[in-house]
mmCIF file of C-alpha atoms in Angstrom:
data_model
loop_
_atom_site.group_PDB
_atom_site.id
_atom_site.type_symbol
_atom_site.label_atom_id
_atom_site.label_comp_id
_atom_site.label_asym_id
_atom_site.label_seq_id
_atom_site.Cartn_x
_atom_site.Cartn_y
_atom_site.Cartn_z
ATOM 1 C CA LEU A 1 -24.049 4.087 -18.464
ATOM 2 C CA ALA A 2 -21.269 6.586 -18.590
ATOM 3 C CA LYS A 3 -18.660 4.942 -19.912
ATOM 4 C CA THR A 4 -15.271 6.214 -18.827
ATOM 5 C CA THR A 5 -11.983 5.697 -20.840
ATOM 6 C CA GLN A 6 -8.261 5.609 -18.620
ATOM 7 C CA PRO A 7 -4.790 5.212 -20.122
ATOM 8 C CA ILE A 8 -3.911 1.131 -19.978
ATOM 9 C CA SER A 9 -0.620 1.966 -18.264
ATOM 10 C CA MET A 10 1.893 4.797 -16.625
ATOM 11 C CA ASP A 11 5.562 4.898 -15.175
ATOM 12 C CA SER A 12 6.411 6.728 -12.457
ATOM 13 C CA TYR A 13 9.573 7.274 -9.610
ATOM 14 C CA GLU A 14 8.991 7.454 -6.604
ATOM 15 C CA GLY A 15 8.556 11.595 -5.157
ATOM 16 C CA GLN A 16 7.120 12.291 -8.449
ATOM 17 C CA GLU A 17 3.757 13.733 -8.104
ATOM 18 C CA VAL A 18 1.106 11.552 -10.668
ATOM 19 C CA ASN A 19 -2.064 12.444 -12.508
ATOM 20 C CA ILE A 20 -4.238 10.026 -13.835
ATOM 21 C CA THR A 21 -6.907 11.188 -16.592
ATOM 22 C CA CYS A 22 -10.790 9.686 -16.614
ATOM 23 C CA SER A 23 -12.629 10.628 -20.074
ATOM 24 C CA HIS A 24 -15.997 10.577 -19.136
ATOM 25 C CA ASN A 25 -17.813 12.035 -22.022
ATOM 26 C CA ASN A 26 -21.667 11.122 -21.451
ATOM 27 C CA ILE A 27 -21.741 11.718 -17.910
ATOM 28 C CA ALA A 28 -25.242 11.890 -16.254
ATOM 29 C CA THR A 29 -25.975 15.170 -14.105
ATOM 30 C CA ASN A 30 -26.513 13.617 -11.169
ATOM 31 C CA ASP A 31 -23.337 11.087 -11.192
ATOM 32 C CA TYR A 32 -20.831 10.970 -8.708
ATOM 33 C CA ILE A 33 -17.299 10.240 -9.988
ATOM 34 C CA THR A 34 -14.916 7.739 -7.774
ATOM 35 C CA TRP A 35 -11.929 6.013 -7.825
ATOM 36 C CA TYR A 36 -10.421 2.530 -6.697
ATOM 37 C CA GLN A 37 -7.043 1.412 -6.028
ATOM 38 C CA GLN A 38 -6.477 -2.191 -6.881
ATOM 39 C CA PHE A 39 -3.301 -4.361 -6.058
ATOM 40 C CA PRO A 40 -3.061 -7.366 -6.813
ATOM 41 C CA SER A 41 -5.177 -10.232 -5.544
ATOM 42 C CA GLN A 42 -7.072 -7.585 -3.775
ATOM 43 C CA GLY A 43 -10.812 -6.151 -3.371
ATOM 44 C CA PRO A 44 -10.900 -2.179 -5.384
ATOM 45 C CA ARG A 45 -10.662 -0.003 -2.516
ATOM 46 C CA PHE A 46 -12.092 3.625 -2.714
ATOM 47 C CA ILE A 47 -9.112 6.377 -2.703
ATOM 48 C CA ILE A 48 -11.588 9.275 -3.580
ATOM 49 C CA GLN A 49 -15.220 10.732 -4.811
ATOM 50 C CA GLY A 50 -16.105 13.834 -6.610
ATOM 51 C CA TYR A 51 -18.564 15.688 -7.611
ATOM 52 C CA LYS A 52 -17.284 18.992 -9.057
ATOM 53 C CA THR A 53 -14.403 21.321 -8.498
ATOM 54 C CA LYS A 54 -11.535 19.703 -6.302
ATOM 55 C CA VAL A 55 -11.319 17.104 -3.836
ATOM 56 C CA THR A 56 -8.702 16.299 -1.460
ATOM 57 C CA ASN A 57 -8.320 13.961 1.123
ATOM 58 C CA GLU A 58 -4.948 12.387 2.724
ATOM 59 C CA VAL A 59 -4.022 10.062 -0.288
ATOM 60 C CA ALA A 60 -4.754 11.909 -3.158
ATOM 61 C CA SER A 61 -6.528 15.076 -5.547
ATOM 62 C CA LEU A 62 -9.274 14.758 -7.529
ATOM 63 C CA PHE A 63 -9.770 17.211 -9.971
ATOM 64 C CA ILE A 64 -12.926 17.618 -11.859
ATOM 65 C CA PRO A 65 -13.661 20.912 -14.814
ATOM 66 C CA ALA A 66 -16.803 22.623 -14.838
ATOM 67 C CA ASP A 67 -17.722 20.401 -17.698
ATOM 68 C CA ARG A 68 -17.348 17.132 -15.929
ATOM 69 C CA LYS A 69 -16.404 15.587 -19.173
ATOM 70 C CA SER A 70 -13.469 14.001 -17.467
ATOM 71 C CA SER A 71 -11.359 14.155 -13.727
ATOM 72 C CA THR A 72 -7.847 13.853 -12.890
ATOM 73 C CA LEU A 73 -6.012 11.848 -10.039
ATOM 74 C CA SER A 74 -3.609 13.141 -8.286
ATOM 75 C CA LEU A 75 -1.497 11.236 -6.380
ATOM 76 C CA PRO A 76 1.171 13.483 -4.612
ATOM 77 C CA ARG A 77 4.788 12.014 -4.115
ATOM 78 C CA VAL A 78 4.254 8.962 -5.216
ATOM 79 C CA SER A 79 6.278 5.675 -3.131
ATOM 80 C CA LEU A 80 7.320 1.941 -4.247
ATOM 81 C CA SER A 81 3.296 0.575 -2.747
ATOM 82 C CA ASP A 82 1.605 3.261 -4.164
ATOM 83 C CA THR A 83 2.098 0.247 -7.665
ATOM 84 C CA ALA A 84 -1.408 -0.507 -8.688
ATOM 85 C CA VAL A 85 -4.567 -0.539 -10.921
ATOM 86 C CA TYR A 86 -6.144 2.679 -10.600
ATOM 87 C CA TYR A 87 -10.267 2.482 -11.636
ATOM 88 C CA CYS A 88 -12.245 5.187 -12.183
ATOM 89 C CA LEU A 89 -16.564 4.599 -11.837
ATOM 90 C CA VAL A 90 -18.871 7.333 -13.008
ATOM 91 C CA GLY A 91 -22.446 6.444 -11.057
ATOM 92 C CA SER A 92 -25.017 7.430 -8.832
ATOM 93 C CA TYR A 93 -28.080 5.681 -7.002
ATOM 94 C CA ASN A 94 -30.644 7.821 -9.201
ATOM 95 C CA GLN A 95 -29.120 6.388 -12.361
ATOM 96 C CA GLY A 96 -29.294 3.027 -10.774
ATOM 97 C CA GLY A 97 -27.248 -0.081 -9.473
ATOM 98 C CA LYS A 98 -25.603 -0.807 -12.675
ATOM 99 C CA LEU A 99 -21.732 0.262 -12.569
ATOM 100 C CA ILE A 100 -19.158 0.182 -15.354
ATOM 101 C CA PHE A 101 -15.674 0.014 -14.699
ATOM 102 C CA GLY A 102 -13.060 1.269 -17.342
ATOM 103 C CA GLN A 103 -10.232 -0.656 -18.423
ATOM 104 C CA GLY A 104 -7.951 1.067 -15.314
ATOM 105 C CA THR A 105 -5.085 2.465 -15.404
ATOM 106 C CA GLU A 106 -1.704 -0.168 -14.236
ATOM 107 C CA LEU A 107 0.813 2.387 -12.443
ATOM 108 C CA SER A 108 4.186 1.288 -11.984
ATOM 109 C CA VAL A 109 6.237 3.321 -9.634
ATOM 110 C CA LYS A 110 9.785 2.749 -9.860
ATOM 111 C CA PRO A 111 13.114 3.325 -7.413
ATOM 112 C CA GLU B 1 -14.730 -3.913 12.158
ATOM 113 C CA ALA B 2 -16.375 -3.171 9.054
ATOM 114 C CA GLN B 3 -15.970 -5.551 6.714
ATOM 115 C CA VAL B 4 -17.100 -7.776 3.615
ATOM 116 C CA THR B 5 -16.679 -11.508 3.417
ATOM 117 C CA GLN B 6 -16.615 -14.285 1.054
ATOM 118 C CA ASN B 7 -16.885 -17.745 1.195
ATOM 119 C CA PRO B 8 -14.637 -19.561 0.101
ATOM 120 C CA ARG B 9 -11.607 -17.825 -0.872
ATOM 121 C CA TYR B 10 -10.361 -20.181 -2.936
ATOM 122 C CA LEU B 11 -12.703 -23.051 -5.056
ATOM 123 C CA ILE B 12 -11.872 -25.361 -7.266
ATOM 124 C CA THR B 13 -14.255 -27.582 -9.057
ATOM 125 C CA VAL B 14 -15.678 -29.559 -12.043
ATOM 126 C CA THR B 15 -17.945 -28.399 -14.876
ATOM 127 C CA GLY B 16 -21.745 -28.815 -14.227
ATOM 128 C CA LYS B 17 -21.308 -29.353 -10.615
ATOM 129 C CA LYS B 18 -23.400 -26.664 -8.465
ATOM 130 C CA LEU B 19 -21.894 -24.231 -5.808
ATOM 131 C CA THR B 20 -22.392 -21.126 -4.654
ATOM 132 C CA VAL B 21 -19.872 -18.247 -2.916
ATOM 133 C CA THR B 22 -21.407 -16.667 -0.124
ATOM 134 C CA CYS B 23 -21.125 -13.185 0.650
ATOM 135 C CA SER B 24 -21.582 -10.766 3.655
ATOM 136 C CA GLN B 25 -21.436 -7.674 4.889
ATOM 137 C CA ASN B 26 -21.663 -5.570 8.197
ATOM 138 C CA MET B 27 -22.188 -2.331 7.958
ATOM 139 C CA ASN B 28 -25.789 -2.759 7.233
ATOM 140 C CA HIS B 29 -25.608 -1.530 3.441
ATOM 141 C CA GLU B 30 -28.234 -1.343 1.365
ATOM 142 C CA TYR B 31 -26.244 -1.782 -1.833
ATOM 143 C CA MET B 32 -24.891 -4.703 -2.784
ATOM 144 C CA SER B 33 -23.165 -6.666 -6.515
ATOM 145 C CA TRP B 34 -20.739 -9.333 -7.604
ATOM 146 C CA TYR B 35 -18.067 -8.759 -9.973
ATOM 147 C CA ARG B 36 -15.529 -11.132 -12.198
ATOM 148 C CA GLN B 37 -12.433 -10.265 -12.772
ATOM 149 C CA ASP B 38 -10.516 -11.876 -15.535
ATOM 150 C CA PRO B 39 -6.554 -10.901 -16.977
ATOM 151 C CA GLY B 40 -7.291 -7.726 -19.655
ATOM 152 C CA LEU B 41 -10.919 -7.700 -19.203
ATOM 153 C CA GLY B 42 -10.982 -5.474 -15.612
ATOM 154 C CA LEU B 43 -13.747 -5.822 -13.811
ATOM 155 C CA ARG B 44 -17.470 -6.675 -15.021
ATOM 156 C CA GLN B 45 -20.139 -6.659 -12.680
ATOM 157 C CA ILE B 46 -22.365 -10.256 -12.781
ATOM 158 C CA TYR B 47 -25.667 -9.519 -10.795
ATOM 159 C CA TYR B 48 -26.418 -6.126 -7.872
ATOM 160 C CA SER B 49 -29.309 -5.620 -5.701
ATOM 161 C CA MET B 50 -30.359 -2.352 -4.289
ATOM 162 C CA ASN B 51 -32.007 -3.566 -0.877
ATOM 163 C CA VAL B 52 -33.559 -7.348 -0.069
ATOM 164 C CA GLU B 53 -35.823 -8.678 -2.688
ATOM 165 C CA VAL B 54 -34.568 -6.168 -5.145
ATOM 166 C CA THR B 55 -31.769 -7.777 -7.728
ATOM 167 C CA ASP B 56 -31.044 -6.580 -11.134
ATOM 168 C CA LYS B 57 -28.991 -7.742 -13.715
ATOM 169 C CA GLY B 58 -25.041 -6.252 -14.327
ATOM 170 C CA ASP B 59 -23.045 -6.567 -17.680
ATOM 171 C CA VAL B 60 -22.369 -10.215 -17.826
ATOM 172 C CA PRO B 61 -25.140 -12.253 -16.175
ATOM 173 C CA GLU B 62 -25.249 -15.384 -17.767
ATOM 174 C CA GLY B 63 -24.663 -18.453 -15.860
ATOM 175 C CA TYR B 64 -25.655 -16.712 -12.448
ATOM 176 C CA LYS B 65 -28.136 -16.543 -9.975
ATOM 177 C CA VAL B 66 -28.697 -14.395 -6.851
ATOM 178 C CA SER B 67 -30.570 -13.916 -4.033
ATOM 179 C CA ARG B 68 -31.105 -11.221 -1.599
ATOM 180 C CA LYS B 69 -33.331 -12.423 1.536
ATOM 181 C CA GLU B 70 -31.819 -10.540 3.427
ATOM 182 C CA LYS B 71 -29.964 -7.267 3.957
ATOM 183 C CA ARG B 72 -26.135 -8.707 4.853
ATOM 184 C CA ASN B 73 -25.918 -11.991 2.337
ATOM 185 C CA PHE B 74 -25.589 -11.815 -0.896
ATOM 186 C CA PRO B 75 -25.467 -15.282 -2.516
ATOM 187 C CA LEU B 76 -23.826 -15.878 -5.491
ATOM 188 C CA ILE B 77 -24.894 -19.316 -7.768
ATOM 189 C CA LEU B 78 -23.706 -21.048 -10.325
ATOM 190 C CA GLU B 79 -25.834 -23.818 -11.104
ATOM 191 C CA SER B 80 -23.989 -25.464 -14.034
ATOM 192 C CA PRO B 81 -20.346 -24.133 -13.997
ATOM 193 C CA SER B 82 -18.853 -23.935 -17.098
ATOM 194 C CA PRO B 83 -14.884 -23.823 -17.511
ATOM 195 C CA ASN B 84 -15.535 -19.987 -18.803
ATOM 196 C CA GLN B 85 -16.732 -19.572 -15.250
ATOM 197 C CA THR B 86 -13.396 -19.614 -14.713
ATOM 198 C CA SER B 87 -12.803 -16.195 -12.315
ATOM 199 C CA LEU B 88 -11.507 -13.791 -10.014
ATOM 200 C CA TYR B 89 -14.972 -13.061 -8.579
ATOM 201 C CA PHE B 90 -15.783 -9.587 -5.807
ATOM 202 C CA CYS B 91 -18.592 -8.883 -3.755
ATOM 203 C CA ALA B 92 -18.883 -4.989 -2.332
ATOM 204 C CA SER B 93 -21.405 -3.267 -0.988
ATOM 205 C CA SER B 94 -22.343 0.672 -0.414
ATOM 206 C CA ASP B 95 -24.350 2.727 1.708
ATOM 207 C CA ARG B 96 -26.554 5.527 -0.125
ATOM 208 C CA LEU B 97 -24.386 8.388 0.072
ATOM 209 C CA ALA B 98 -25.445 12.037 -0.029
ATOM 210 C CA GLY B 99 -26.743 13.148 -2.813
ATOM 211 C CA GLY B 100 -26.848 9.370 -4.381
ATOM 212 C CA ALA B 101 -23.028 8.751 -4.675
ATOM 213 C CA TYR B 102 -21.730 5.072 -4.084
ATOM 214 C CA GLU B 103 -18.678 3.908 -1.570
ATOM 215 C CA GLN B 104 -18.295 0.797 -2.730
ATOM 216 C CA TYR B 105 -16.792 -1.541 0.046
ATOM 217 C CA PHE B 106 -15.003 -5.053 -2.119
ATOM 218 C CA GLY B 107 -14.424 -8.147 -0.328
ATOM 219 C CA PRO B 108 -11.197 -10.278 -0.212
ATOM 220 C CA GLY B 109 -12.480 -12.242 -3.581
ATOM 221 C CA THR B 110 -12.821 -15.466 -4.336
ATOM 222 C CA ARG B 111 -11.422 -17.427 -7.164
ATOM 223 C CA LEU B 112 -12.860 -20.369 -8.803
ATOM 224 C CA THR B 113 -11.508 -22.348 -10.898
ATOM 225 C CA VAL B 114 -13.896 -24.545 -13.486
ATOM 226 C CA THR B 115 -12.203 -27.735 -14.801
#
């Protein structure tokens, strides 16, 4: 099972771009990289998912280098409402159903 | 509306009194999972189910039981709750996406206090 490592916390200001990097050195060939956002006392919410290179949706971008041993979640022009904990998760059905969340990154956006 | 529901949302109970937390999803997902979340420890998987009648242990299964008799339901059972099971519990479900990826949908959480 791939273990993930993320910074415990990050600070930013409104309007800035935020990049959160996740390290997953033992990622398996079939594994996908998924990022979730969690607000206090709520369930995590899916943000974005990718296998390689770059993925972009309406809320974020995900950059995955060729060796796939890390990934970077990019949040453009953050606002106060982006203050949350962000989790990186690595896994796939082909590797079984056991999934291990990392400690998450607590992002604090200031005015 | 696609959703995962959990009941109850809040529960205070006493040590040793058996309880069940229900989880139901309306998306016809094959995969379901239970997590607990404690301050400083993140989300830890308790049990998961790849399909009906197929369940397996996650990282922290001690003191918990699950069953998957129907595709939509995945109850979490605490036969003899203890204070160290006081936690915030989340149920999640996921379809098998192209390539084998997971995209989990989480329930709103159940805050359990065992005294």
